[in-house]
Tab-separated table of C-alpha atoms in Angstrom:
chain	number	residue	atom	x	y	z
A	1	UNK	CA	40.563	108.509	119.656
A	2	UNK	CA	39.144	106.171	122.341
A	3	UNK	CA	37.850	102.869	120.963
A	4	UNK	CA	34.191	103.542	120.210
A	5	UNK	CA	33.317	99.942	121.062
A	6	UNK	CA	33.888	100.939	124.681
A	7	UNK	CA	33.634	104.745	124.831
A	8	UNK	CA	31.365	107.438	123.438
A	9	UNK	CA	32.498	109.784	120.666
A	10	UNK	CA	34.489	112.648	122.258
A	11	UNK	CA	32.816	116.030	122.582
A	12	UNK	CA	34.468	118.819	120.557
A	13	UNK	CA	35.092	121.910	122.695
A	14	UNK	CA	36.738	125.293	122.296
A	15	UNK	CA	39.875	126.223	124.198
A	16	UNK	CA	37.918	129.011	125.879
A	17	UNK	CA	35.401	126.484	127.219
A	18	UNK	CA	38.179	124.256	128.524
A	19	UNK	CA	40.143	127.121	130.065
A	20	UNK	CA	37.080	128.340	131.951
A	21	UNK	CA	36.416	124.963	133.583
A	22	UNK	CA	39.869	123.403	133.946
A	23	UNK	CA	41.947	125.953	135.886
A	24	UNK	CA	43.867	127.177	132.836
A	25	UNK	CA	44.627	130.432	131.033
A	26	UNK	CA	44.991	130.958	127.310
A	27	UNK	CA	48.515	132.012	126.395
A	28	UNK	CA	46.924	133.949	123.522
A	29	UNK	CA	43.297	135.043	124.132
A	30	UNK	CA	42.756	135.075	120.362
A	31	UNK	CA	42.994	131.250	120.401
A	32	UNK	CA	39.823	130.885	122.472
A	33	UNK	CA	37.651	129.850	119.511
A	34	UNK	CA	39.991	127.038	118.439
A	35	UNK	CA	38.183	123.682	118.611
A	36	UNK	CA	39.757	120.419	119.774
A	37	UNK	CA	37.925	117.153	119.159
A	38	UNK	CA	39.919	114.726	121.318
A	39	UNK	CA	42.983	114.198	123.513
A	40	UNK	CA	46.152	112.339	122.547
A	41	UNK	CA	49.782	111.860	123.680
A	42	UNK	CA	52.336	114.429	122.534
A	43	UNK	CA	53.989	112.090	120.037
A	44	UNK	CA	50.779	111.014	118.262
A	45	UNK	CA	48.484	114.040	118.595
A	46	UNK	CA	47.073	115.555	115.404
A	47	UNK	CA	46.400	119.249	114.630
A	48	UNK	CA	42.799	118.905	115.902
A	49	UNK	CA	43.731	117.239	119.183
A	50	UNK	CA	44.706	118.445	122.650
A	51	UNK	CA	47.758	117.110	124.508
A	52	UNK	CA	49.628	118.014	127.696
A	53	UNK	CA	53.112	118.186	129.199
A	54	UNK	CA	53.563	117.525	132.914
A	55	UNK	CA	56.928	115.754	133.039
A	56	UNK	CA	60.243	117.206	131.856
A	57	UNK	CA	61.106	113.740	130.579
A	58	UNK	CA	58.823	114.452	127.595
A	59	UNK	CA	60.258	117.863	126.772
A	60	UNK	CA	61.549	116.731	123.365
A	61	UNK	CA	58.186	115.242	122.461
A	62	UNK	CA	56.606	118.599	123.293
A	63	UNK	CA	59.075	120.474	121.108
A	64	UNK	CA	58.218	118.171	118.177
A	65	UNK	CA	54.501	117.658	118.784
A	66	UNK	CA	51.921	118.102	116.027
A	67	UNK	CA	49.115	118.711	118.521
A	68	UNK	CA	46.767	121.571	117.790
A	69	UNK	CA	46.818	122.668	121.426
A	70	UNK	CA	48.712	121.703	124.544
A	71	UNK	CA	48.317	122.128	128.310
A	72	UNK	CA	51.649	123.179	129.818
A	73	UNK	CA	53.153	124.877	132.832
A	74	UNK	CA	54.059	128.524	132.149
A	75	UNK	CA	57.740	127.553	132.470
A	76	UNK	CA	57.500	125.691	129.125
A	77	UNK	CA	55.763	128.452	127.239
A	78	UNK	CA	58.896	129.655	125.456
A	79	UNK	CA	59.874	126.282	123.959
A	80	UNK	CA	56.489	125.528	122.392
A	81	UNK	CA	56.576	124.694	118.673
A	82	UNK	CA	55.107	127.224	116.289
A	83	UNK	CA	51.411	126.893	115.642
A	84	UNK	CA	50.569	125.017	118.850
A	85	UNK	CA	47.984	126.838	120.940
A	86	UNK	CA	48.872	126.875	124.626
A	87	UNK	CA	46.732	126.473	127.708
A	88	UNK	CA	48.786	127.484	130.741
A	89	UNK	CA	48.274	125.718	134.046
A	90	UNK	CA	50.125	125.625	137.366
A	91	UNK	CA	49.086	121.952	137.554
A	92	UNK	CA	48.995	120.561	133.977
A	93	UNK	CA	48.121	117.003	134.956
A	94	UNK	CA	45.127	118.126	137.005
A	95	UNK	CA	43.986	120.402	134.194
A	96	UNK	CA	44.376	117.520	131.733
A	97	UNK	CA	42.219	115.315	133.981
A	98	UNK	CA	39.502	117.972	134.117
A	99	UNK	CA	39.657	118.534	130.358
A	100	UNK	CA	39.477	114.801	129.682
A	101	UNK	CA	36.367	114.563	131.860
A	102	UNK	CA	34.727	117.262	129.730
A	103	UNK	CA	35.731	115.807	126.360
A	104	UNK	CA	35.099	112.185	127.384
A	105	UNK	CA	32.392	112.315	130.082
A	106	UNK	CA	31.252	109.173	131.859
A	107	UNK	CA	28.227	107.550	130.236
A	108	UNK	CA	24.884	108.211	131.877
A	109	UNK	CA	22.287	105.473	131.431
A	110	UNK	CA	18.630	106.295	130.983
A	111	UNK	CA	16.879	106.598	134.334
A	112	UNK	CA	14.720	103.492	134.680
A	113	UNK	CA	14.101	100.483	136.878
A	114	UNK	CA	14.571	97.251	134.935
A	115	UNK	CA	11.699	94.795	134.888
A	116	UNK	CA	14.328	92.147	135.657
A	117	UNK	CA	15.370	93.868	138.906
A	118	UNK	CA	13.831	92.916	142.249
A	119	UNK	CA	13.008	96.014	144.307
A	120	UNK	CA	11.304	95.578	147.679
A	121	UNK	CA	8.086	97.518	148.028
A	122	UNK	CA	9.424	99.366	151.084
A	123	UNK	CA	12.554	100.615	149.298
A	124	UNK	CA	12.824	104.289	148.347
A	125	UNK	CA	14.398	105.133	144.975
A	126	UNK	CA	15.289	108.756	144.151
A	127	UNK	CA	14.671	110.714	140.962
A	128	UNK	CA	16.645	109.932	137.791
A	129	UNK	CA	18.106	106.780	139.290
A	130	UNK	CA	18.829	103.691	137.180
A	131	UNK	CA	18.366	100.164	138.527
A	132	UNK	CA	19.765	97.681	136.000
A	133	UNK	CA	18.937	94.048	135.241
A	134	UNK	CA	19.066	91.464	138.036
A	135	UNK	CA	19.767	93.976	140.808
A	136	UNK	CA	18.271	93.099	144.204
A	137	UNK	CA	17.136	96.005	146.392
A	138	UNK	CA	16.119	94.758	149.829
A	139	UNK	CA	13.658	95.900	152.463
A	140	UNK	CA	14.014	99.442	153.789
A	141	UNK	CA	16.754	100.501	151.364
A	142	UNK	CA	17.041	104.218	150.555
A	143	UNK	CA	18.746	105.268	147.311
A	144	UNK	CA	19.153	108.947	146.417
A	145	UNK	CA	18.791	110.879	143.186
A	146	UNK	CA	20.868	110.396	140.024
A	147	UNK	CA	22.319	107.045	141.059
A	148	UNK	CA	23.230	104.046	138.909
A	149	UNK	CA	23.028	100.519	140.315
A	150	UNK	CA	24.638	98.215	137.721
A	151	UNK	CA	23.614	94.603	136.949
A	152	UNK	CA	23.763	91.823	139.533
A	153	UNK	CA	24.417	94.135	142.476
A	154	UNK	CA	22.891	93.286	145.858
A	155	UNK	CA	21.798	96.022	148.262
A	156	UNK	CA	20.953	94.562	151.671
A	157	UNK	CA	18.197	95.528	154.108
A	158	UNK	CA	18.332	99.043	155.549
A	159	UNK	CA	21.256	100.243	153.435
A	160	UNK	CA	21.236	103.952	152.631
A	161	UNK	CA	22.924	105.304	149.478
A	162	UNK	CA	23.198	109.054	148.866
A	163	UNK	CA	22.808	111.110	145.707
A	164	UNK	CA	24.935	110.787	142.551
A	165	UNK	CA	26.375	107.388	143.472
A	166	UNK	CA	27.490	104.590	141.152
A	167	UNK	CA	27.399	100.988	142.293
A	168	UNK	CA	28.989	98.857	139.602
A	169	UNK	CA	28.421	95.247	138.543
A	170	UNK	CA	28.282	92.443	141.121
A	171	UNK	CA	28.874	94.713	144.127
A	172	UNK	CA	27.297	93.630	147.416
A	173	UNK	CA	26.440	96.144	150.119
A	174	UNK	CA	24.983	95.334	153.531
A	175	UNK	CA	24.950	97.111	156.921
A	176	UNK	CA	26.221	100.297	155.272
A	177	UNK	CA	25.477	104.009	155.026
A	178	UNK	CA	26.944	105.629	151.916
A	179	UNK	CA	27.251	109.376	151.324
A	180	UNK	CA	26.806	111.437	148.174
A	181	UNK	CA	28.986	111.155	145.058
A	182	UNK	CA	30.470	107.786	145.960
A	183	UNK	CA	31.600	105.245	143.354
A	184	UNK	CA	31.853	101.566	144.240
A	185	UNK	CA	33.515	99.454	141.562
A	186	UNK	CA	32.707	95.968	140.325
A	187	UNK	CA	32.805	93.122	142.800
A	188	UNK	CA	33.337	95.231	145.915
A	189	UNK	CA	31.989	93.793	149.177
A	190	UNK	CA	30.845	96.161	151.917
A	191	UNK	CA	29.362	95.366	155.304
A	192	UNK	CA	30.088	91.659	155.705
A	193	UNK	CA	31.037	90.216	159.091
A	194	UNK	CA	34.390	91.244	160.465
A	195	UNK	CA	36.938	88.549	161.305
A	196	UNK	CA	36.265	88.558	165.043
A	197	UNK	CA	36.569	85.581	167.379
A	198	UNK	CA	37.586	84.558	170.872
A	199	UNK	CA	40.006	81.678	171.415
A	200	UNK	CA	40.220	79.056	174.122
A	201	UNK	CA	41.386	75.453	174.302
A	202	UNK	CA	38.088	74.250	172.900
A	203	UNK	CA	38.550	76.299	169.724
A	204	UNK	CA	37.153	79.515	168.294
A	205	UNK	CA	34.044	81.393	169.382
A	206	UNK	CA	32.644	83.854	166.857
A	207	UNK	CA	32.150	87.410	168.125
A	208	UNK	CA	28.936	88.966	166.724
A	209	UNK	CA	29.693	91.900	164.424
A	210	UNK	CA	27.037	94.484	165.304
A	211	UNK	CA	28.454	97.649	163.743
A	212	UNK	CA	28.141	99.282	160.338
A	213	UNK	CA	30.236	100.540	157.427
A	214	UNK	CA	30.158	104.311	156.879
A	215	UNK	CA	31.406	105.572	153.508
A	216	UNK	CA	31.553	109.370	153.469
A	217	UNK	CA	30.964	111.449	150.357
A	218	UNK	CA	33.198	111.689	147.289
A	219	UNK	CA	34.954	108.410	148.102
A	220	UNK	CA	35.821	105.602	145.682
A	221	UNK	CA	36.012	101.906	146.531
A	222	UNK	CA	37.991	99.829	144.018
A	223	UNK	CA	37.074	96.562	142.329
A	224	UNK	CA	37.013	93.509	144.610
A	225	UNK	CA	37.848	95.605	147.653
A	226	UNK	CA	36.326	94.345	150.914
A	227	UNK	CA	35.291	96.466	153.895
A	228	UNK	CA	34.070	94.630	157.001
A	229	UNK	CA	31.484	96.126	159.320
A	230	UNK	CA	32.430	96.991	162.882
A	231	UNK	CA	32.092	94.676	165.867
A	232	UNK	CA	30.382	97.240	168.129
A	233	UNK	CA	31.391	100.567	166.605
A	234	UNK	CA	31.569	101.412	162.904
A	235	UNK	CA	34.143	100.959	160.176
A	236	UNK	CA	34.544	104.438	158.644
A	237	UNK	CA	35.985	105.585	155.311
A	238	UNK	CA	36.441	109.367	155.413
A	239	UNK	CA	35.366	112.026	152.945
A	240	UNK	CA	37.163	111.896	149.596
A	241	UNK	CA	39.225	108.793	150.348
A	242	UNK	CA	40.048	106.592	147.349
A	243	UNK	CA	40.788	102.886	147.672
A	244	UNK	CA	42.328	100.955	144.774
A	245	UNK	CA	41.417	97.380	143.829
A	246	UNK	CA	41.680	94.312	146.085
A	247	UNK	CA	42.111	96.096	149.399
A	248	UNK	CA	40.984	94.630	152.739
A	249	UNK	CA	39.697	96.970	155.459
A	250	UNK	CA	38.950	95.063	158.664
A	251	UNK	CA	36.342	95.765	161.322
A	252	UNK	CA	36.370	99.001	163.330
A	253	UNK	CA	39.023	100.665	161.150
A	254	UNK	CA	38.725	104.459	161.007
A	255	UNK	CA	40.207	106.131	157.920
A	256	UNK	CA	40.340	109.936	157.667
A	257	UNK	CA	39.523	112.176	154.752
A	258	UNK	CA	41.476	112.401	151.507
A	259	UNK	CA	43.481	109.203	151.975
A	260	UNK	CA	44.890	107.173	149.068
A	261	UNK	CA	45.638	103.438	149.132
A	262	UNK	CA	47.106	101.454	146.223
A	263	UNK	CA	46.116	97.884	145.366
A	264	UNK	CA	46.630	95.034	147.790
A	265	UNK	CA	46.729	97.034	151.032
A	266	UNK	CA	45.525	95.226	154.163
A	267	UNK	CA	44.444	97.168	157.255
A	268	UNK	CA	43.870	95.045	160.361
A	269	UNK	CA	41.098	95.644	162.857
A	270	UNK	CA	40.684	98.821	164.916
A	271	UNK	CA	43.455	100.796	163.193
A	272	UNK	CA	43.067	104.555	162.948
A	273	UNK	CA	44.431	106.546	160.006
A	274	UNK	CA	44.483	110.340	159.976
A	275	UNK	CA	43.683	112.598	157.045
A	276	UNK	CA	45.587	112.491	153.727
A	277	UNK	CA	47.505	109.318	154.519
A	278	UNK	CA	49.080	107.574	151.496
A	279	UNK	CA	49.784	103.832	151.459
A	280	UNK	CA	51.639	102.152	148.590
A	281	UNK	CA	50.670	98.810	147.089
A	282	UNK	CA	50.563	95.752	149.372
A	283	UNK	CA	51.221	97.648	152.578
A	284	UNK	CA	50.121	95.629	155.604
A	285	UNK	CA	49.165	97.222	158.921
A	286	UNK	CA	48.983	95.303	162.213
A	287	UNK	CA	45.819	95.788	164.255
A	288	UNK	CA	45.099	98.609	166.726
A	289	UNK	CA	47.766	100.959	165.340
A	290	UNK	CA	47.561	104.672	164.547
A	291	UNK	CA	48.979	106.311	161.417
A	292	UNK	CA	49.114	110.095	161.650
A	293	UNK	CA	47.814	112.727	159.255
A	294	UNK	CA	49.866	113.201	156.063
A	295	UNK	CA	51.982	110.104	156.741
A	296	UNK	CA	53.243	108.071	153.763
A	297	UNK	CA	54.143	104.375	153.683
A	298	UNK	CA	56.049	102.843	150.753
A	299	UNK	CA	54.856	99.761	148.863
A	300	UNK	CA	55.147	96.302	150.476
A	301	UNK	CA	55.950	97.744	153.899
A	302	UNK	CA	54.797	95.966	157.047
A	303	UNK	CA	53.631	98.448	159.683
A	304	UNK	CA	54.039	97.039	163.198
A	305	UNK	CA	53.977	100.222	165.297
A	306	UNK	CA	52.363	103.652	165.272
A	307	UNK	CA	53.536	106.149	162.639
A	308	UNK	CA	53.597	109.837	163.616
A	309	UNK	CA	52.000	112.500	161.430
A	310	UNK	CA	53.864	113.722	158.321
A	311	UNK	CA	56.500	110.965	158.426
A	312	UNK	CA	57.550	108.678	155.539
A	313	UNK	CA	58.166	105.029	156.388
A	314	UNK	CA	59.161	101.913	154.472
A	315	UNK	CA	60.455	98.369	154.895
A	316	UNK	CA	59.577	95.301	156.920
A	317	UNK	CA	59.201	95.934	159.717
A	318	UNK	CA	58.451	99.479	158.602
A	319	UNK	CA	60.698	102.231	159.922
A	320	UNK	CA	61.385	105.873	159.030
A	321	UNK	CA	62.541	106.013	155.425
A	322	UNK	CA	65.934	107.604	156.154
A	323	UNK	CA	66.648	104.921	158.747
A	324	UNK	CA	65.679	102.168	156.297
A	325	UNK	CA	67.927	103.622	153.587
A	326	UNK	CA	70.858	103.852	156.038
A	327	UNK	CA	70.342	100.217	157.033
A	328	UNK	CA	70.228	99.165	153.393
A	329	UNK	CA	73.378	101.117	152.543
A	330	UNK	CA	75.190	99.582	155.543
A	331	UNK	CA	74.217	96.051	154.540
A	332	UNK	CA	75.300	96.673	150.953
A	333	UNK	CA	78.713	97.877	152.150
A	334	UNK	CA	79.142	94.890	154.458
A	335	UNK	CA	78.117	92.478	151.711
A	336	UNK	CA	80.566	94.020	149.245
A	337	UNK	CA	83.350	93.894	151.848
A	338	UNK	CA	82.668	90.241	152.678
A	339	UNK	CA	82.762	89.313	148.981
A	340	UNK	CA	86.183	90.941	148.606
A	341	UNK	CA	87.535	89.128	151.671
A	342	UNK	CA	86.153	85.755	150.596
C-alpha cells in the first residue's frame, strides 16, 4: 500500500469497473464483482490486490504470485496460477497505468484562493480553481477552470493558462500561453529571455527577446526544466509532448506533438522537431537543425546535423545507429588486434 503520509488511501474497485475503463476484458465474466483494494508487484501482492505482467522476465513471478487479480496479455492466460482472476489486455502496462490512476487518483485540493496569495485585480480566475499560499498572479493573467496553482509560484503579466492545469511549487511563468490539461512541475521556468546576443570586437550586444512560449494541451513540463521565449517568433511545445526534469529548450525552438525527452536534454535555438520524436537522456542538439517525425536519438548523443524522419541515431557526433555500431565494432576489433601484437 502507498505510504499514507504521502498518498491517499487507495479506492477499492471491482474488476468490472476497471475493465470498463482500462481497455481490458475479463477472462471470466463471473469475476466482475471481485474487489481489489490496491496494486502491488507480482512477488508481494496479496489476495486482495491487483498486479500486472508486461515483461516475460517476470514470468516465474507471475506463475507464483499470490495476487487476487492480474492484468496480463492474452498470451499468458494459460500459465496463470489457480485462483488468480485475470484481466486481459493487449497492452498490460498501459492498462496498469489506467487502473492505477483509478485506484490512486491524484489529490484534488479544495477550490479556494488563499488569503496569503497576491492576485491582481485585473486577473481572471476560473471556476473550481485553487490558488495556494504565497502565489503571485500578475496583471492581466487568465487562468481557466479546475486549475491548481501551488505555493510560491509566480505567474507573470498577461500569461494565459487553460482549463485543468496544474502549476506546481516554485514554478515561474512569464510571456506564455498554456493550453488545457497541462502539468508544470516544481521549479520549472517558462518564458524567460532567450540566450540571444550579437558579437563584435567591443563585446556582446544583447538581442531583445520579443516572442512567447506556447505550451499546447496535454503536455507536461518536468521539474527545473527551462523554456526560453522566442526572439521574434515563438518557442512552441506541441500537443501531448512530455519533457522530463532539467531540460533546456532555447529560444524559437519548435517541438511537434507527442514528443518525449528524458532528463538533461538540451535543444539549441531555432531547432525544429517533428511529431513523436524521442530523445534519450542528455542528448544535445546544435542550433538551427531539423529532426524528423518519429526519429529517435539515444542517450548522450550530440546531434550536429539534420536527422531524417523515422531514423534512429546515436553517438557523438550522432550518426545513424547501424553506422555507429559498425564503427564501434571495427574499433573494438582493431584494439584487440593491437593488444595481441603488442
